[in-house]
Amino acid sequence: MKELVFGHQNPDTDAIVAAKAYSYLQNKLGKDTEAVALGEPNEETKFVLAHFDEPAPRVIESAKAEVEAVMLVDHNEAQQSVADIKDVTVTNVIDHHRIANFETAGPLYYHAEPVGCSSTIVYKEFASNGVEIPAKLAGLMLSAIISDTLLFKSPTTTADDIEIGKKLAAIAGVDYETYGLEMLKAGTNLAAKTEAELIEADAKSFEMGGLTVRIDQVNTVDLEDVFSREAAFRAAIEAENKAQGYDLFLLMATNILDSNTRLLVVGEGQDKVEAAFGVKLVDGKADLPGVVSRKKQVVPPLQAAFD
Amino acid sequence: MKELVFGHQNPDTDAIVAAKAYSYLQNKLGKDTEAVALGEPNEETKFVLAHFDEPAPRVIESAKAEVEAVMLVDHNEAQQSVADIKDVTVTNVIDHHRIANFETAGPLYYHAEPVGCSSTIVYKEFASNGVEIPAKLAGLMLSAIISDTLLFKSPTTTADDIEIGKKLAAIAGVDYETYGLEMLKAGTNLAAKTEAELIEADAKSFEMGGLTVRIDQVNTVDLEDVFSREAAFRAAIEAENKAQGYDLFLLMATNILDSNTRLLVVGEGQDKVEAAFGVKLVDGKADLPGVVSRKKQVVPPLQAAFD
C-alpha cells in the first residue's frame, strides 16, 4: 500500500531533502513510497536542487485523497502538517523537534534525536539498515545539514551533524565550506520577494497558552536590509494575523554572518516575549544577540513564558 | 546531572526490565542514571527478578523531588507516568505504544517501533551503540519479551522480537520455551490476590471521547477461575470507578494457553465497546476470541469507536 513521505508546510531544504532521502531508503527496504512536499521550494532549496540536478517534489494539498498512511519528516505537530493529517495513519516519523499536538491511535515507528537536522537522523537510518547513499542524495542531505545548522554555526549543531555532514560531503565529492556559503547566500536574496512572501516563507505555527503564535525566520547578511522595510513588514504581518487568526507574530531577522537576530513582534502577548528573552521591546523590536535557532533559542523560552 | 529512568505505573516485566537495561546502557555511554519504578513488581516480575538474582528497583512517587530530567521506557502518555511528569524534562523515550497526551518544550531522543516489547528496542540501542549486554541483563530482557509477546504468540509479536529474543536467550544461556512457560504461569497465580488488587495490577488509563477509560488485563490458564469471582470483581470495579473517577472500566481476562479474552465491562459507554468489537455485551460480558493484546487489539478499535 503506497505511502506519501513529506516534511512540514513552508518547506525548507531539510523538509524537502529528508523526505526524498527517507522515501528512497524506505523503497530500498521494500516499501512503496513517494516523497512529496506541502509547498514550493524556497530560494535556497531551488539552488540546492538545481546544483544537484534534482527535480522539485510534487506539491500536495491533501493526503487522504491519495493514501491511507503517511510518513512525516522534520515535523510532527498537526498544525505544521498536511491539512487532513487527522484522516490518515502516521506510520513513521523522523524528526528533530519537540513533540506536541501529535497523537496516534496505534503504535508507530518514531525516531527523533535532539540533533541539528532531520537529514542527520535519516543518515543514521541508512547506516542501521545497511543501505548505501548515492552521491547525489548525499549532496542533498549535506545541503540540508548546512541549511539547518547554518554551516555548523547554529547552537543546534551537534557532533553528529558535523561528523555526518563531513561524511556526506566526502560521498558527494563536495567542498562543504565553499559550497555551503554559496548555498546560504542564495537563500538570502530578500530583494526578490515581497514582505507578504517573506513573512510566510519559513513560518511555523505554535499553540501557546491558548494563543496561536506564528514565528517566521528570515535569513540575511545585513539586518538593515530587512529593517529598511520595517513599515511594510509590519503592515503585512498585521494583515496576515487578521486573515489567518494568528494572535501573536514574531519575525526573526537573522544575520547568518554574525549569528544575531532582531525580532519584530506584532500582536498580543508582547509581555510574554519580553519575559521569555529578558528584553524590552521598543516599537515591538528587540535584538537577541547570539540567537539563530527558532527551535532551540526561541520556542522553548517563549513556551515557558506562556506556561 | 542525574536522571531517573522508569516505565509506566503498575509496572509489568517490560516496564521494570527495560528501565534497568536502558539505564545500564546510558551509564555505559557516560550518563548518570538510575532505574526506578512507579510501583512494586507483579508476581511474574518477582519470579523473573528472583530467577536472575536481580533486586527490585526502588519505587518513586515523585520525580521532581530528585531530578530535573527523566527518561521514559514502555510508555509516553502522561496519565500512565509519574504524577509530576509535567514538572520535569523528558530527555529520552524508548517505547512501543501509540503516542498520545505527550508533549515536550524542546527536542528529545525518541525511539519507538511497532514491535512487541520495549526491551526489543533497547536491544537495538545496545547494538547501534556497540555496547555488550551482560548475560544476566540478557535474561531479564528475554523475560520482558516473553511476557509482552506471551512467548511469541501475541499478534503484537514481530520478526524482530523473535530474532532478538532468541539472541538474548543465547547470551543468557536460557532455554526460552521451558523458562518462558514457567515464567508466564508464575504470573497467573490469581488465587493469591484480592479482586481489588487484580483490577489494579496491570491497569492503564486512556482518555477517549472525553471519558477516562481504564483497561486492566488479568492473565490466566482458566477463564472459569476468573469468572467464578465475577460478582466480587464487579463490586471492586464499581468501587474503583467511583473512587478514581473512571467512567468506563474494561477487565480483560486472557487465557494465555489458547489466546482468548473474555471482557467484563463496567461503566458508561458500553455501546462503544459493542461497536468497537462487533459484539453484544450480556451482563457486561463478551468473549473476544483470539484477542490477547490490549495495545493492538483493544485500544485502537475502542479509540476508533469513540472518535
mmCIF file of N, CA and C in Angstrom, chain A residues 180-271:
data_model
loop_
_atom_site.group_PDB
_atom_site.id
_atom_site.type_symbol
_atom_site.label_atom_id
_atom_site.label_comp_id
_atom_site.label_asym_id
_atom_site.label_seq_id
_atom_site.Cartn_x
_atom_site.Cartn_y
_atom_site.Cartn_z
ATOM 1 N N GLY A 180 28.791 25.537 0.933
ATOM 2 C CA GLY A 180 27.838 25.932 1.973
ATOM 3 C C GLY A 180 27.575 27.428 1.997
ATOM 4 N N LEU A 181 28.648 28.232 1.898
ATOM 5 C CA LEU A 181 28.465 29.687 1.914
ATOM 6 C C LEU A 181 27.669 30.145 0.699
ATOM 7 N N GLU A 182 28.001 29.563 -0.430
ATOM 8 C CA GLU A 182 27.315 29.897 -1.678
ATOM 9 C C GLU A 182 25.820 29.585 -1.557
ATOM 10 N N MET A 183 25.555 28.411 -0.985
ATOM 11 C CA MET A 183 24.172 27.955 -0.821
ATOM 12 C C MET A 183 23.398 28.864 0.141
ATOM 13 N N LEU A 184 24.006 29.186 1.295
ATOM 14 C CA LEU A 184 23.311 30.023 2.282
ATOM 15 C C LEU A 184 23.043 31.414 1.699
ATOM 16 N N LYS A 185 24.009 31.954 0.967
ATOM 17 C CA LYS A 185 23.797 33.282 0.363
ATOM 18 C C LYS A 185 22.671 33.231 -0.656
ATOM 19 N N ALA A 186 22.560 32.144 -1.376
ATOM 20 C CA ALA A 186 21.484 32.001 -2.368
ATOM 21 C C ALA A 186 20.118 32.080 -1.692
ATOM 22 N N GLY A 187 20.082 31.688 -0.407
ATOM 23 C CA GLY A 187 18.814 31.691 0.320
ATOM 24 C C GLY A 187 18.444 33.033 0.908
ATOM 25 N N THR A 188 19.344 34.011 0.826
ATOM 26 C CA THR A 188 19.065 35.296 1.480
ATOM 27 C C THR A 188 18.755 36.395 0.484
ATOM 28 N N ASN A 189 18.323 36.053 -0.682
ATOM 29 C CA ASN A 189 18.011 37.073 -1.681
ATOM 30 C C ASN A 189 16.640 37.681 -1.394
ATOM 31 N N LEU A 190 16.647 38.614 -0.423
ATOM 32 C CA LEU A 190 15.363 39.155 0.052
ATOM 33 C C LEU A 190 14.744 40.138 -0.929
ATOM 34 N N ALA A 191 15.587 40.806 -1.696
ATOM 35 C CA ALA A 191 15.083 41.856 -2.581
ATOM 36 C C ALA A 191 14.074 41.313 -3.590
ATOM 37 N N ALA A 192 14.218 40.017 -3.922
ATOM 38 C CA ALA A 192 13.352 39.431 -4.947
ATOM 39 C C ALA A 192 11.948 39.131 -4.436
ATOM 40 N N LYS A 193 11.707 39.317 -3.133
ATOM 41 C CA LYS A 193 10.413 38.904 -2.569
ATOM 42 C C LYS A 193 9.657 40.048 -1.919
ATOM 43 N N THR A 194 8.339 39.921 -1.911
ATOM 44 C CA THR A 194 7.512 40.898 -1.212
ATOM 45 C C THR A 194 7.522 40.581 0.280
ATOM 46 N N GLU A 195 7.112 41.557 1.091
ATOM 47 C CA GLU A 195 7.029 41.336 2.532
ATOM 48 C C GLU A 195 6.044 40.202 2.834
ATOM 49 N N ALA A 196 4.928 40.166 2.095
ATOM 50 C CA ALA A 196 3.918 39.116 2.322
ATOM 51 C C ALA A 196 4.520 37.738 2.056
ATOM 52 N N GLU A 197 5.369 37.646 1.063
ATOM 53 C CA GLU A 197 6.021 36.364 0.786
ATOM 54 C C GLU A 197 7.030 36.020 1.874
ATOM 55 N N LEU A 198 7.791 37.015 2.309
ATOM 56 C CA LEU A 198 8.865 36.756 3.272
ATOM 57 C C LEU A 198 8.330 36.347 4.653
ATOM 58 N N ILE A 199 7.197 36.910 5.064
ATOM 59 C CA ILE A 199 6.686 36.552 6.403
ATOM 60 C C ILE A 199 6.002 35.184 6.391
ATOM 61 N N GLU A 200 5.904 34.592 5.217
ATOM 62 C CA GLU A 200 5.254 33.289 5.095
ATOM 63 C C GLU A 200 6.268 32.192 4.755
ATOM 64 N N ALA A 201 7.419 32.591 4.208
ATOM 65 C CA ALA A 201 8.320 31.633 3.563
ATOM 66 C C ALA A 201 8.842 30.567 4.520
ATOM 67 N N ASP A 202 9.190 30.948 5.748
ATOM 68 C CA ASP A 202 9.727 29.959 6.690
ATOM 69 C C ASP A 202 8.984 30.082 8.015
ATOM 70 N N ALA A 203 7.667 30.212 7.947
ATOM 71 C CA ALA A 203 6.872 30.444 9.156
ATOM 72 C C ALA A 203 6.269 29.143 9.675
ATOM 73 N N LYS A 204 6.202 29.036 11.001
ATOM 74 C CA LYS A 204 5.551 27.896 11.636
ATOM 75 C C LYS A 204 4.604 28.390 12.725
ATOM 76 N N SER A 205 3.538 27.617 12.954
ATOM 77 C CA SER A 205 2.557 27.978 13.987
ATOM 78 C C SER A 205 2.743 27.124 15.233
ATOM 79 N N PHE A 206 2.492 27.726 16.368
ATOM 80 C CA PHE A 206 2.584 27.022 17.650
ATOM 81 C C PHE A 206 1.390 27.423 18.506
ATOM 82 N N GLU A 207 0.898 26.451 19.300
ATOM 83 C CA GLU A 207 -0.145 26.774 20.271
ATOM 84 C C GLU A 207 0.537 27.022 21.603
ATOM 85 N N MET A 208 0.375 28.206 22.148
ATOM 86 C CA MET A 208 0.993 28.535 23.437
ATOM 87 C C MET A 208 0.012 29.299 24.301
ATOM 88 N N GLY A 209 -0.262 28.763 25.483
ATOM 89 C CA GLY A 209 -1.147 29.453 26.413
ATOM 90 C C GLY A 209 -2.479 29.832 25.789
ATOM 91 N N GLY A 210 -2.980 28.983 24.892
ATOM 92 C CA GLY A 210 -4.273 29.261 24.276
ATOM 93 C C GLY A 210 -4.204 30.213 23.092
ATOM 94 N N LEU A 211 -3.021 30.763 22.817
ATOM 95 C CA LEU A 211 -2.865 31.646 21.660
ATOM 96 C C LEU A 211 -2.215 30.896 20.500
ATOM 97 N N THR A 212 -2.534 31.325 19.283
ATOM 98 C CA THR A 212 -1.824 30.817 18.122
ATOM 99 C C THR A 212 -0.665 31.760 17.831
ATOM 100 N N VAL A 213 0.533 31.222 17.991
ATOM 101 C CA VAL A 213 1.739 32.029 17.820
ATOM 102 C C VAL A 213 2.395 31.632 16.501
ATOM 103 N N ARG A 214 2.686 32.593 15.684
ATOM 104 C CA ARG A 214 3.314 32.348 14.396
ATOM 105 C C ARG A 214 4.736 32.896 14.465
ATOM 106 N N ILE A 215 5.705 32.072 14.079
ATOM 107 C CA ILE A 215 7.101 32.516 14.129
ATOM 108 C C ILE A 215 7.736 32.293 12.766
ATOM 109 N N ASP A 216 8.186 33.386 12.168
ATOM 110 C CA ASP A 216 8.836 33.306 10.861
ATOM 111 C C ASP A 216 10.299 33.691 11.019
ATOM 112 N N GLN A 217 11.143 33.091 10.201
ATOM 113 C CA GLN A 217 12.563 33.447 10.235
ATOM 114 C C GLN A 217 13.011 33.843 8.839
ATOM 115 N N VAL A 218 13.712 34.980 8.766
ATOM 116 C CA VAL A 218 14.276 35.469 7.512
ATOM 117 C C VAL A 218 15.779 35.561 7.699
ATOM 118 N N ASN A 219 16.523 34.860 6.878
ATOM 119 C CA ASN A 219 17.982 34.951 6.952
ATOM 120 C C ASN A 219 18.492 36.067 6.056
ATOM 121 N N THR A 220 19.520 36.753 6.541
ATOM 122 C CA THR A 220 20.073 37.871 5.775
ATOM 123 C C THR A 220 21.574 37.963 6.045
ATOM 124 N N VAL A 221 22.260 38.747 5.221
ATOM 125 C CA VAL A 221 23.644 39.058 5.544
ATOM 126 C C VAL A 221 23.744 40.518 6.009
ATOM 127 N N ASP A 222 22.612 41.200 6.139
ATOM 128 C CA ASP A 222 22.600 42.607 6.571
ATOM 129 C C ASP A 222 21.223 42.933 7.164
ATOM 130 N N LEU A 223 21.171 43.125 8.489
ATOM 131 C CA LEU A 223 19.880 43.376 9.144
ATOM 132 C C LEU A 223 19.221 44.652 8.623
ATOM 133 N N GLU A 224 20.034 45.644 8.249
ATOM 134 C CA GLU A 224 19.459 46.914 7.777
ATOM 135 C C GLU A 224 18.650 46.692 6.489
ATOM 136 N N ASP A 225 19.086 45.721 5.706
ATOM 137 C CA ASP A 225 18.340 45.306 4.511
ATOM 138 C C ASP A 225 16.897 44.966 4.844
ATOM 139 N N VAL A 226 16.724 44.281 5.982
ATOM 140 C CA VAL A 226 15.386 43.870 6.398
ATOM 141 C C VAL A 226 14.637 45.056 6.996
ATOM 142 N N PHE A 227 15.299 45.806 7.906
ATOM 143 C CA PHE A 227 14.562 46.803 8.675
ATOM 144 C C PHE A 227 14.358 48.124 7.926
ATOM 145 N N SER A 228 14.988 48.260 6.780
ATOM 146 C CA SER A 228 14.630 49.387 5.912
ATOM 147 C C SER A 228 13.209 49.182 5.376
ATOM 148 N N ARG A 229 12.708 47.951 5.494
ATOM 149 C CA ARG A 229 11.357 47.644 5.013
ATOM 150 C C ARG A 229 10.395 47.416 6.185
ATOM 151 N N GLU A 230 10.757 47.929 7.369
ATOM 152 C CA GLU A 230 10.013 47.618 8.589
ATOM 153 C C GLU A 230 8.517 47.926 8.499
ATOM 154 N N ALA A 231 8.191 49.116 8.020
ATOM 155 C CA ALA A 231 6.775 49.516 7.979
ATOM 156 C C ALA A 231 5.972 48.560 7.103
ATOM 157 N N ALA A 232 6.570 48.180 5.992
ATOM 158 C CA ALA A 232 5.880 47.269 5.072
ATOM 159 C C ALA A 232 5.746 45.872 5.692
ATOM 160 N N PHE A 233 6.790 45.429 6.413
ATOM 161 C CA PHE A 233 6.696 44.141 7.114
ATOM 162 C C PHE A 233 5.572 44.167 8.142
ATOM 163 N N ARG A 234 5.529 45.267 8.919
ATOM 164 C CA ARG A 234 4.516 45.405 9.964
ATOM 165 C C ARG A 234 3.101 45.336 9.373
ATOM 166 N N ALA A 235 2.910 46.035 8.285
ATOM 167 C CA ALA A 235 1.588 46.044 7.653
ATOM 168 C C ALA A 235 1.230 44.644 7.142
ATOM 169 N N ALA A 236 2.221 43.968 6.563
ATOM 170 C CA ALA A 236 1.960 42.624 6.029
ATOM 171 C C ALA A 236 1.609 41.662 7.162
ATOM 172 N N ILE A 237 2.317 41.789 8.288
ATOM 173 C CA ILE A 237 2.058 40.895 9.426
ATOM 174 C C ILE A 237 0.671 41.164 10.008
ATOM 175 N N GLU A 238 0.339 42.463 10.151
ATOM 176 C CA GLU A 238 -0.982 42.790 10.696
ATOM 177 C C GLU A 238 -2.094 42.203 9.821
ATOM 178 N N ALA A 239 -1.905 42.292 8.538
ATOM 179 C CA ALA A 239 -2.909 41.741 7.616
ATOM 180 C C ALA A 239 -2.973 40.220 7.750
ATOM 181 N N GLU A 240 -1.812 39.611 7.873
ATOM 182 C CA GLU A 240 -1.741 38.156 7.966
ATOM 183 C C GLU A 240 -2.357 37.665 9.290
ATOM 184 N N ASN A 241 -2.050 38.351 10.391
ATOM 185 C CA ASN A 241 -2.648 37.979 11.689
ATOM 186 C C ASN A 241 -4.169 37.990 11.597
ATOM 187 N N LYS A 242 -4.679 39.038 10.961
ATOM 188 C CA LYS A 242 -6.124 39.191 10.830
ATOM 189 C C LYS A 242 -6.703 38.080 9.950
ATOM 190 N N ALA A 243 -6.059 37.864 8.811
ATOM 191 C CA ALA A 243 -6.593 36.902 7.842
ATOM 192 C C ALA A 243 -6.526 35.473 8.369
ATOM 193 N N GLN A 244 -5.466 35.119 9.074
ATOM 194 C CA GLN A 244 -5.255 33.727 9.487
ATOM 195 C C GLN A 244 -5.631 33.462 10.944
ATOM 196 N N GLY A 245 -5.968 34.558 11.683
ATOM 197 C CA GLY A 245 -6.321 34.360 13.090
ATOM 198 C C GLY A 245 -5.124 34.121 13.992
ATOM 199 N N TYR A 246 -3.928 34.584 13.583
ATOM 200 C CA TYR A 246 -2.775 34.489 14.487
ATOM 201 C C TYR A 246 -2.910 35.547 15.567
ATOM 202 N N ASP A 247 -2.623 35.172 16.816
ATOM 203 C CA ASP A 247 -2.717 36.149 17.908
ATOM 204 C C ASP A 247 -1.422 36.931 18.066
ATOM 205 N N LEU A 248 -0.326 36.232 17.819
ATOM 206 C CA LEU A 248 0.990 36.836 18.062
ATOM 207 C C LEU A 248 1.925 36.409 16.946
ATOM 208 N N PHE A 249 2.664 37.363 16.386
ATOM 209 C CA PHE A 249 3.579 37.051 15.284
ATOM 210 C C PHE A 249 4.976 37.538 15.650
ATOM 211 N N LEU A 250 5.947 36.633 15.540
ATOM 212 C CA LEU A 250 7.352 37.009 15.746
ATOM 213 C C LEU A 250 8.086 36.843 14.421
ATOM 214 N N LEU A 251 8.643 37.931 13.933
ATOM 215 C CA LEU A 251 9.524 37.829 12.768
ATOM 216 C C LEU A 251 10.959 37.857 13.277
ATOM 217 N N MET A 252 11.676 36.738 13.035
ATOM 218 C CA MET A 252 13.096 36.673 13.402
ATOM 219 C C MET A 252 13.915 37.029 12.167
ATOM 220 N N ALA A 253 14.602 38.183 12.213
ATOM 221 C CA ALA A 253 15.536 38.508 11.133
ATOM 222 C C ALA A 253 16.920 38.117 11.632
ATOM 223 N N THR A 254 17.515 37.125 10.974
ATOM 224 C CA THR A 254 18.759 36.547 11.482
ATOM 225 C C THR A 254 19.917 36.811 10.534
ATOM 226 N N ASN A 255 20.958 37.430 11.067
ATOM 227 C CA ASN A 255 22.173 37.664 10.296
ATOM 228 C C ASN A 255 23.040 36.407 10.370
ATOM 229 N N ILE A 256 23.132 35.683 9.251
ATOM 230 C CA ILE A 256 23.836 34.394 9.273
ATOM 231 C C ILE A 256 25.354 34.578 9.325
ATOM 232 N N LEU A 257 25.830 35.802 9.072
ATOM 233 C CA LEU A 257 27.287 36.001 9.134
ATOM 234 C C LEU A 257 27.770 36.177 10.577
ATOM 235 N N ASP A 258 27.015 36.929 11.397
ATOM 236 C CA ASP A 258 27.464 37.124 12.777
ATOM 237 C C ASP A 258 26.535 36.467 13.805
ATOM 238 N N SER A 259 25.536 35.711 13.340
ATOM 239 C CA SER A 259 24.685 34.906 14.231
ATOM 240 C C SER A 259 23.925 35.738 15.263
ATOM 241 N N ASN A 260 23.336 36.827 14.810
ATOM 242 C CA ASN A 260 22.465 37.624 15.685
ATOM 243 C C ASN A 260 21.077 37.741 15.059
ATOM 244 N N THR A 261 20.071 37.889 15.938
ATOM 245 C CA THR A 261 18.702 38.032 15.450
ATOM 246 C C THR A 261 18.090 39.319 15.984
ATOM 247 N N ARG A 262 17.332 40.002 15.124
ATOM 248 C CA ARG A 262 16.485 41.098 15.596
ATOM 249 C C ARG A 262 15.035 40.670 15.416
ATOM 250 N N LEU A 263 14.262 40.818 16.513
ATOM 251 C CA LEU A 263 12.844 40.434 16.489
ATOM 252 C C LEU A 263 11.971 41.601 16.091
ATOM 253 N N LEU A 264 10.929 41.305 15.314
ATOM 254 C CA LEU A 264 9.834 42.249 15.129
ATOM 255 C C LEU A 264 8.572 41.516 15.578
ATOM 256 N N VAL A 265 7.882 42.091 16.595
ATOM 257 C CA VAL A 265 6.781 41.382 17.243
ATOM 258 C C VAL A 265 5.480 42.154 17.033
ATOM 259 N N VAL A 266 4.466 41.460 16.535
ATOM 260 C CA VAL A 266 3.166 42.097 16.298
ATOM 261 C C VAL A 266 2.063 41.214 16.880
ATOM 262 N N GLY A 267 1.160 41.841 17.693
ATOM 263 C CA GLY A 267 0.040 41.067 18.232
ATOM 264 C C GLY A 267 0.037 41.077 19.751
ATOM 265 N N GLU A 268 -0.854 40.276 20.320
ATOM 266 C CA GLU A 268 -0.991 40.273 21.779
ATOM 267 C C GLU A 268 -0.008 39.298 22.428
ATOM 268 N N GLY A 269 0.358 39.596 23.682
ATOM 269 C CA GLY A 269 1.282 38.725 24.396
ATOM 270 C C GLY A 269 2.711 39.226 24.308
ATOM 271 N N GLN A 270 2.891 40.517 24.022
ATOM 272 C CA GLN A 270 4.252 41.073 23.903
ATOM 273 C C GLN A 270 4.983 41.000 25.238
ATOM 274 N N ASP A 271 4.200 41.059 26.339
ATOM 275 C CA ASP A 271 4.826 40.932 27.668
ATOM 276 C C ASP A 271 5.474 39.556 27.825
#
